[in-house]
């Protein structure tokens, strides 16, 4: 026997027959998410609540474990371990400072600027090299 499905059934929308959120509820939730995203992004520029440092060459980046470790297994493992970084709150990376900057920008804003916007030569990719430090002022 085949099931009879009427136009009123909400099988595909995931509501199981329940009324979905109103337009004003969707708008309010969207505004709240945008505010939350802006608040997290603003943390990046404010050192007040940062709780660890990323040392990269001569650059020091302030960061927040709650933001970074919750999105990066690498950082989570470092700070959940008995490594000295977990005790000192400092981690030294050998990556190019621009790479670290872009990583942090992404983790805090869910967005990033692609490196070609910095006019790096594509030959660096082919050679497997990082862009030279003198191309970027951080």
GROMACS .gro file of N, CA and C in nm, residues 13-110:
model
  294
   13UNK      N    1   1.104   1.941   0.499
   13UNK     CA    2   1.158   2.059   0.566
   13UNK      C    3   1.211   2.030   0.706
   14UNK      N    4   1.199   1.906   0.752
   14UNK     CA    5   1.257   1.869   0.881
   14UNK      C    6   1.175   1.913   1.001
   15UNK      N    7   1.055   1.968   0.980
   15UNK     CA    8   0.976   2.016   1.093
   15UNK      C    9   0.883   1.909   1.148
   16UNK      N   10   0.868   1.797   1.077
   16UNK     CA   11   0.780   1.688   1.121
   16UNK      C   12   0.641   1.739   1.155
   17UNK      N   13   0.590   1.826   1.073
   17UNK     CA   14   0.455   1.875   1.093
   17UNK      C   15   0.444   1.994   1.186
   18UNK      N   16   0.552   2.029   1.254
   18UNK     CA   17   0.548   2.144   1.343
   18UNK      C   18   0.570   2.271   1.262
   19UNK      N   19   0.512   2.377   1.311
   19UNK     CA   20   0.530   2.505   1.243
   19UNK      C   21   0.673   2.553   1.263
   20UNK      N   22   0.737   2.600   1.157
   20UNK     CA   23   0.874   2.648   1.164
   20UNK      C   24   0.881   2.785   1.229
   21UNK      N   25   1.001   2.838   1.243
   21UNK     CA   26   1.017   2.970   1.305
   21UNK      C   27   0.954   3.079   1.218
   22UNK      N   28   0.905   3.180   1.283
   22UNK     CA   29   0.846   3.292   1.210
   22UNK      C   30   0.956   3.373   1.143
   23UNK      N   31   0.916   3.459   1.052
   23UNK     CA   32   1.013   3.543   0.983
   23UNK      C   33   1.087   3.632   1.083
   24UNK      N   34   1.016   3.686   1.181
   24UNK     CA   35   1.082   3.772   1.280
   24UNK      C   36   1.180   3.692   1.366
   25UNK      N   37   1.148   3.566   1.394
   25UNK     CA   38   1.241   3.481   1.470
   25UNK      C   39   1.367   3.453   1.389
   26UNK      N   40   1.351   3.429   1.260
   26UNK     CA   41   1.466   3.405   1.172
   26UNK      C   42   1.553   3.530   1.163
   27UNK      N   43   1.490   3.645   1.150
   27UNK     CA   44   1.564   3.772   1.143
   27UNK      C   45   1.639   3.795   1.274
   28UNK      N   46   1.571   3.774   1.387
   28UNK     CA   47   1.635   3.793   1.518
   28UNK      C   48   1.754   3.700   1.535
   29UNK      N   49   1.739   3.575   1.493
   29UNK     CA   50   1.849   3.478   1.504
   29UNK      C   51   1.965   3.517   1.413
   30UNK      N   52   1.935   3.565   1.294
   30UNK     CA   53   2.039   3.610   1.202
   30UNK      C   54   2.116   3.729   1.260
   31UNK      N   55   2.043   3.823   1.317
   31UNK     CA   56   2.108   3.939   1.380
   31UNK      C   57   2.197   3.892   1.495
   32UNK      N   58   2.147   3.802   1.577
   32UNK     CA   59   2.225   3.752   1.691
   32UNK      C   60   2.352   3.682   1.644
   33UNK      N   61   2.341   3.601   1.540
   33UNK     CA   62   2.461   3.533   1.487
   33UNK      C   63   2.562   3.633   1.432
   34UNK      N   64   2.513   3.735   1.364
   34UNK     CA   65   2.604   3.838   1.312
   34UNK      C   66   2.672   3.913   1.425
   35UNK      N   67   2.598   3.943   1.532
   35UNK     CA   68   2.657   4.010   1.648
   35UNK      C   69   2.762   3.922   1.713
   36UNK      N   70   2.732   3.794   1.724
   36UNK     CA   71   2.828   3.700   1.785
   36UNK      C   72   2.954   3.692   1.700
   37UNK      N   73   2.937   3.684   1.570
   37UNK     CA   74   3.052   3.679   1.480
   37UNK      C   75   3.136   3.805   1.492
   38UNK      N   76   3.070   3.919   1.502
   38UNK     CA   77   3.143   4.046   1.518
   38UNK      C   78   3.216   4.051   1.651
   39UNK      N   79   3.154   3.998   1.756
   39UNK     CA   80   3.218   3.997   1.888
   39UNK      C   81   3.342   3.910   1.888
   40UNK      N   82   3.332   3.793   1.826
   40UNK     CA   83   3.448   3.704   1.819
   40UNK      C   84   3.558   3.768   1.736
   41UNK      N   85   3.523   3.828   1.624
   41UNK     CA   86   3.622   3.895   1.540
   41UNK      C   87   3.690   4.009   1.616
   42UNK      N   88   3.614   4.080   1.699
   42UNK     CA   89   3.669   4.193   1.774
   42UNK      C   90   3.771   4.146   1.878
   43UNK      N   91   3.757   4.024   1.927
   43UNK     CA   92   3.854   3.971   2.022
   43UNK      C   93   3.994   3.970   1.963
   44UNK      N   94   4.002   3.949   1.835
   44UNK     CA   95   4.131   3.941   1.766
   44UNK      C   96   4.213   4.068   1.783
   45UNK      N   97   4.145   4.181   1.788
   45UNK     CA   98   4.213   4.310   1.797
   45UNK      C   99   4.232   4.357   1.941
   46UNK      N  100   4.173   4.285   2.036
   46UNK     CA  101   4.178   4.328   2.176
   46UNK      C  102   4.258   4.228   2.259
   47UNK      N  103   4.373   4.268   2.308
   47UNK     CA  104   4.458   4.176   2.384
   47UNK      C  105   4.408   4.148   2.526
   48UNK      N  106   4.303   4.218   2.569
   48UNK     CA  107   4.261   4.212   2.709
   48UNK      C  108   4.238   4.069   2.759
   49UNK      N  109   4.169   3.986   2.684
   49UNK     CA  110   4.136   3.852   2.732
   49UNK      C  111   4.216   3.742   2.663
   50UNK      N  112   4.319   3.778   2.590
   50UNK     CA  113   4.401   3.674   2.525
   50UNK      C  114   4.470   3.591   2.633
   51UNK      N  115   4.488   3.462   2.604
   51UNK     CA  116   4.548   3.376   2.705
   51UNK      C  117   4.665   3.293   2.654
   52UNK      N  118   4.710   3.320   2.531
   52UNK     CA  119   4.836   3.261   2.486
   52UNK      C  120   4.896   3.341   2.373
   53UNK      N  121   5.024   3.318   2.351
   53UNK     CA  122   5.101   3.388   2.248
   53UNK      C  123   5.148   3.290   2.143
   54UNK      N  124   5.146   3.333   2.019
   54UNK     CA  125   5.209   3.258   1.911
   54UNK      C  126   5.329   3.339   1.867
   55UNK      N  127   5.447   3.281   1.882
   55UNK     CA  128   5.571   3.347   1.843
   55UNK      C  129   5.611   3.294   1.706
   56UNK      N  130   5.632   3.385   1.615
   56UNK     CA  131   5.661   3.346   1.477
   56UNK      C  132   5.763   3.444   1.422
   57UNK      N  133   5.889   3.400   1.417
   57UNK     CA  134   5.995   3.492   1.379
   57UNK      C  135   6.001   3.604   1.481
   58UNK      N  136   5.999   3.727   1.434
   58UNK     CA  137   6.001   3.841   1.525
   58UNK      C  138   5.859   3.889   1.560
   59UNK      N  139   5.758   3.818   1.513
   59UNK     CA  140   5.620   3.858   1.535
   59UNK      C  141   5.560   3.783   1.653
   60UNK      N  142   5.475   3.852   1.726
   60UNK     CA  143   5.401   3.792   1.837
   60UNK      C  144   5.253   3.813   1.810
   61UNK      N  145   5.179   3.702   1.811
   61UNK     CA  146   5.035   3.708   1.789
   61UNK      C  147   4.966   3.668   1.919
   62UNK      N  148   4.872   3.750   1.964
   62UNK     CA  149   4.792   3.718   2.082
   62UNK      C  150   4.672   3.637   2.037
   63UNK      N  151   4.634   3.538   2.117
   63UNK     CA  152   4.522   3.453   2.078
   63UNK      C  153   4.446   3.405   2.201
   64UNK      N  154   4.333   3.342   2.174
   64UNK     CA  155   4.244   3.294   2.278
   64UNK      C  156   4.223   3.144   2.259
   65UNK      N  157   4.254   3.066   2.361
   65UNK     CA  158   4.241   2.920   2.350
   65UNK      C  159   4.099   2.879   2.314
   66UNK      N  160   4.000   2.944   2.371
   66UNK     CA  161   3.861   2.906   2.343
   66UNK      C  162   3.827   2.919   2.195
   67UNK      N  163   3.885   3.017   2.129
   67UNK     CA  164   3.859   3.038   1.987
   67UNK      C  165   3.946   2.945   1.902
   68UNK      N  166   4.075   2.944   1.929
   68UNK     CA  167   4.170   2.873   1.844
   68UNK      C  168   4.165   2.722   1.866
   69UNK      N  169   4.171   2.678   1.990
   69UNK     CA  170   4.177   2.533   2.017
   69UNK      C  171   4.047   2.462   1.982
   70UNK      N  172   3.935   2.532   1.991
   70UNK     CA  173   3.808   2.469   1.957
   70UNK      C  174   3.794   2.443   1.807
   71UNK      N  175   3.880   2.507   1.727
   71UNK     CA  176   3.874   2.489   1.582
   71UNK      C  177   3.997   2.423   1.523
   72UNK      N  178   4.099   2.401   1.605
   72UNK     CA  179   4.224   2.346   1.553
   72UNK      C  180   4.272   2.232   1.641
   73UNK      N  181   4.272   2.112   1.585
   73UNK     CA  182   4.322   1.996   1.659
   73UNK      C  183   4.468   2.014   1.698
   74UNK      N  184   4.547   2.077   1.612
   74UNK     CA  185   4.688   2.098   1.642
   74UNK      C  186   4.704   2.178   1.771
   75UNK      N  187   4.640   2.294   1.778
   75UNK     CA  188   4.653   2.378   1.897
   75UNK      C  189   4.590   2.311   2.019
   76UNK      N  190   4.478   2.243   2.000
   76UNK     CA  191   4.413   2.174   2.112
   76UNK      C  192   4.507   2.069   2.171
   77UNK      N  193   4.572   1.991   2.086
   77UNK     CA  194   4.664   1.888   2.136
   77UNK      C  195   4.783   1.949   2.209
   78UNK      N  196   4.833   2.060   2.158
   78UNK     CA  197   4.946   2.127   2.224
   78UNK      C  198   4.907   2.170   2.365
   79UNK      N  199   4.791   2.234   2.378
   79UNK     CA  200   4.753   2.289   2.508
   79UNK      C  201   4.686   2.188   2.600
   80UNK      N  202   4.644   2.074   2.547
   80UNK     CA  203   4.588   1.968   2.631
   80UNK      C  204   4.694   1.869   2.675
   81UNK      N  205   4.818   1.894   2.639
   81UNK     CA  206   4.927   1.801   2.666
   81UNK      C  207   5.012   1.849   2.782
   82UNK      N  208   5.121   1.779   2.802
   82UNK     CA  209   5.218   1.818   2.904
   82UNK      C  210   5.337   1.889   2.841
   83UNK      N  211   5.320   1.938   2.717
   83UNK     CA  212   5.426   2.013   2.653
   83UNK      C  213   5.447   2.144   2.730
   84UNK      N  214   5.565   2.199   2.717
   84UNK     CA  215   5.595   2.324   2.789
   84UNK      C  216   5.502   2.437   2.745
   85UNK      N  217   5.456   2.433   2.621
   85UNK     CA  218   5.366   2.538   2.571
   85UNK      C  219   5.238   2.546   2.654
   86UNK      N  220   5.192   2.431   2.700
   86UNK     CA  221   5.070   2.430   2.781
   86UNK      C  222   5.091   2.503   2.912
   87UNK      N  223   5.212   2.496   2.965
   87UNK     CA  224   5.243   2.564   3.093
   87UNK      C  225   5.277   2.711   3.074
   88UNK      N  226   5.349   2.742   2.969
   88UNK     CA  227   5.396   2.880   2.949
   88UNK      C  228   5.295   2.968   2.876
   89UNK      N  229   5.203   2.905   2.801
   89UNK     CA  230   5.109   2.984   2.722
   89UNK      C  231   5.174   3.048   2.601
   90UNK      N  232   5.287   2.990   2.559
   90UNK     CA  233   5.359   3.041   2.442
   90UNK      C  234   5.389   2.925   2.349
   91UNK      N  235   5.363   2.946   2.222
   91UNK     CA  236   5.395   2.844   2.123
   91UNK      C  237   5.474   2.910   2.011
   92UNK      N  238   5.584   2.848   1.974
   92UNK     CA  239   5.669   2.901   1.867
   92UNK      C  240   5.641   2.821   1.740
   93UNK      N  241   5.611   2.894   1.633
   93UNK     CA  242   5.586   2.831   1.503
   93UNK      C  243   5.692   2.878   1.404
   94UNK      N  244   5.733   2.787   1.318
   94UNK     CA  245   5.835   2.821   1.218
   94UNK      C  246   5.772   2.867   1.086
   95UNK      N  247   5.640   2.874   1.081
   95UNK     CA  248   5.572   2.917   0.960
   95UNK      C  249   5.597   3.065   0.932
   96UNK      N  250   5.570   3.104   0.810
   96UNK     CA  251   5.580   3.245   0.773
   96UNK      C  252   5.474   3.322   0.853
   97UNK      N  253   5.508   3.440   0.905
   97UNK     CA  254   5.411   3.517   0.984
   97UNK      C  255   5.280   3.545   0.911
   98UNK      N  256   5.286   3.561   0.780
   98UNK     CA  257   5.163   3.585   0.706
   98UNK      C  258   5.070   3.464   0.713
   99UNK      N  259   5.126   3.345   0.711
   99UNK     CA  260   5.045   3.224   0.722
   99UNK      C  261   4.973   3.222   0.856
  100UNK      N  262   5.045   3.255   0.961
  100UNK     CA  263   4.984   3.259   1.095
  100UNK      C  264   4.877   3.367   1.102
  101UNK      N  265   4.906   3.483   1.046
  101UNK     CA  266   4.808   3.591   1.042
  101UNK      C  267   4.680   3.547   0.972
  102UNK      N  268   4.694   3.485   0.855
  102UNK     CA  269   4.577   3.440   0.779
  102UNK      C  270   4.501   3.331   0.854
  103UNK      N  271   4.574   3.241   0.919
  103UNK     CA  272   4.510   3.136   0.998
  103UNK      C  273   4.425   3.198   1.109
  104UNK      N  274   4.484   3.289   1.183
  104UNK     CA  275   4.410   3.353   1.293
  104UNK      C  276   4.292   3.434   1.241
  105UNK      N  277   4.312   3.505   1.131
  105UNK     CA  278   4.200   3.579   1.072
  105UNK      C  279   4.085   3.485   1.041
  106UNK      N  280   4.117   3.370   0.985
  106UNK     CA  281   4.012   3.273   0.952
  106UNK      C  282   3.945   3.218   1.077
  107UNK      N  283   4.023   3.180   1.177
  107UNK     CA  284   3.965   3.121   1.298
  107UNK      C  285   3.876   3.220   1.373
  108UNK      N  286   3.908   3.347   1.366
  108UNK     CA  287   3.829   3.448   1.436
  108UNK      C  288   3.712   3.501   1.354
  109UNK      N  289   3.718   3.492   1.223
  109UNK     CA  290   3.614   3.554   1.141
  109UNK      C  291   3.548   3.459   1.042
  110UNK      N  292   3.598   3.337   1.030
  110UNK     CA  293   3.551   3.241   0.930
  110UNK      C  294   3.570   3.295   0.789
   0.00000   0.00000   0.00000
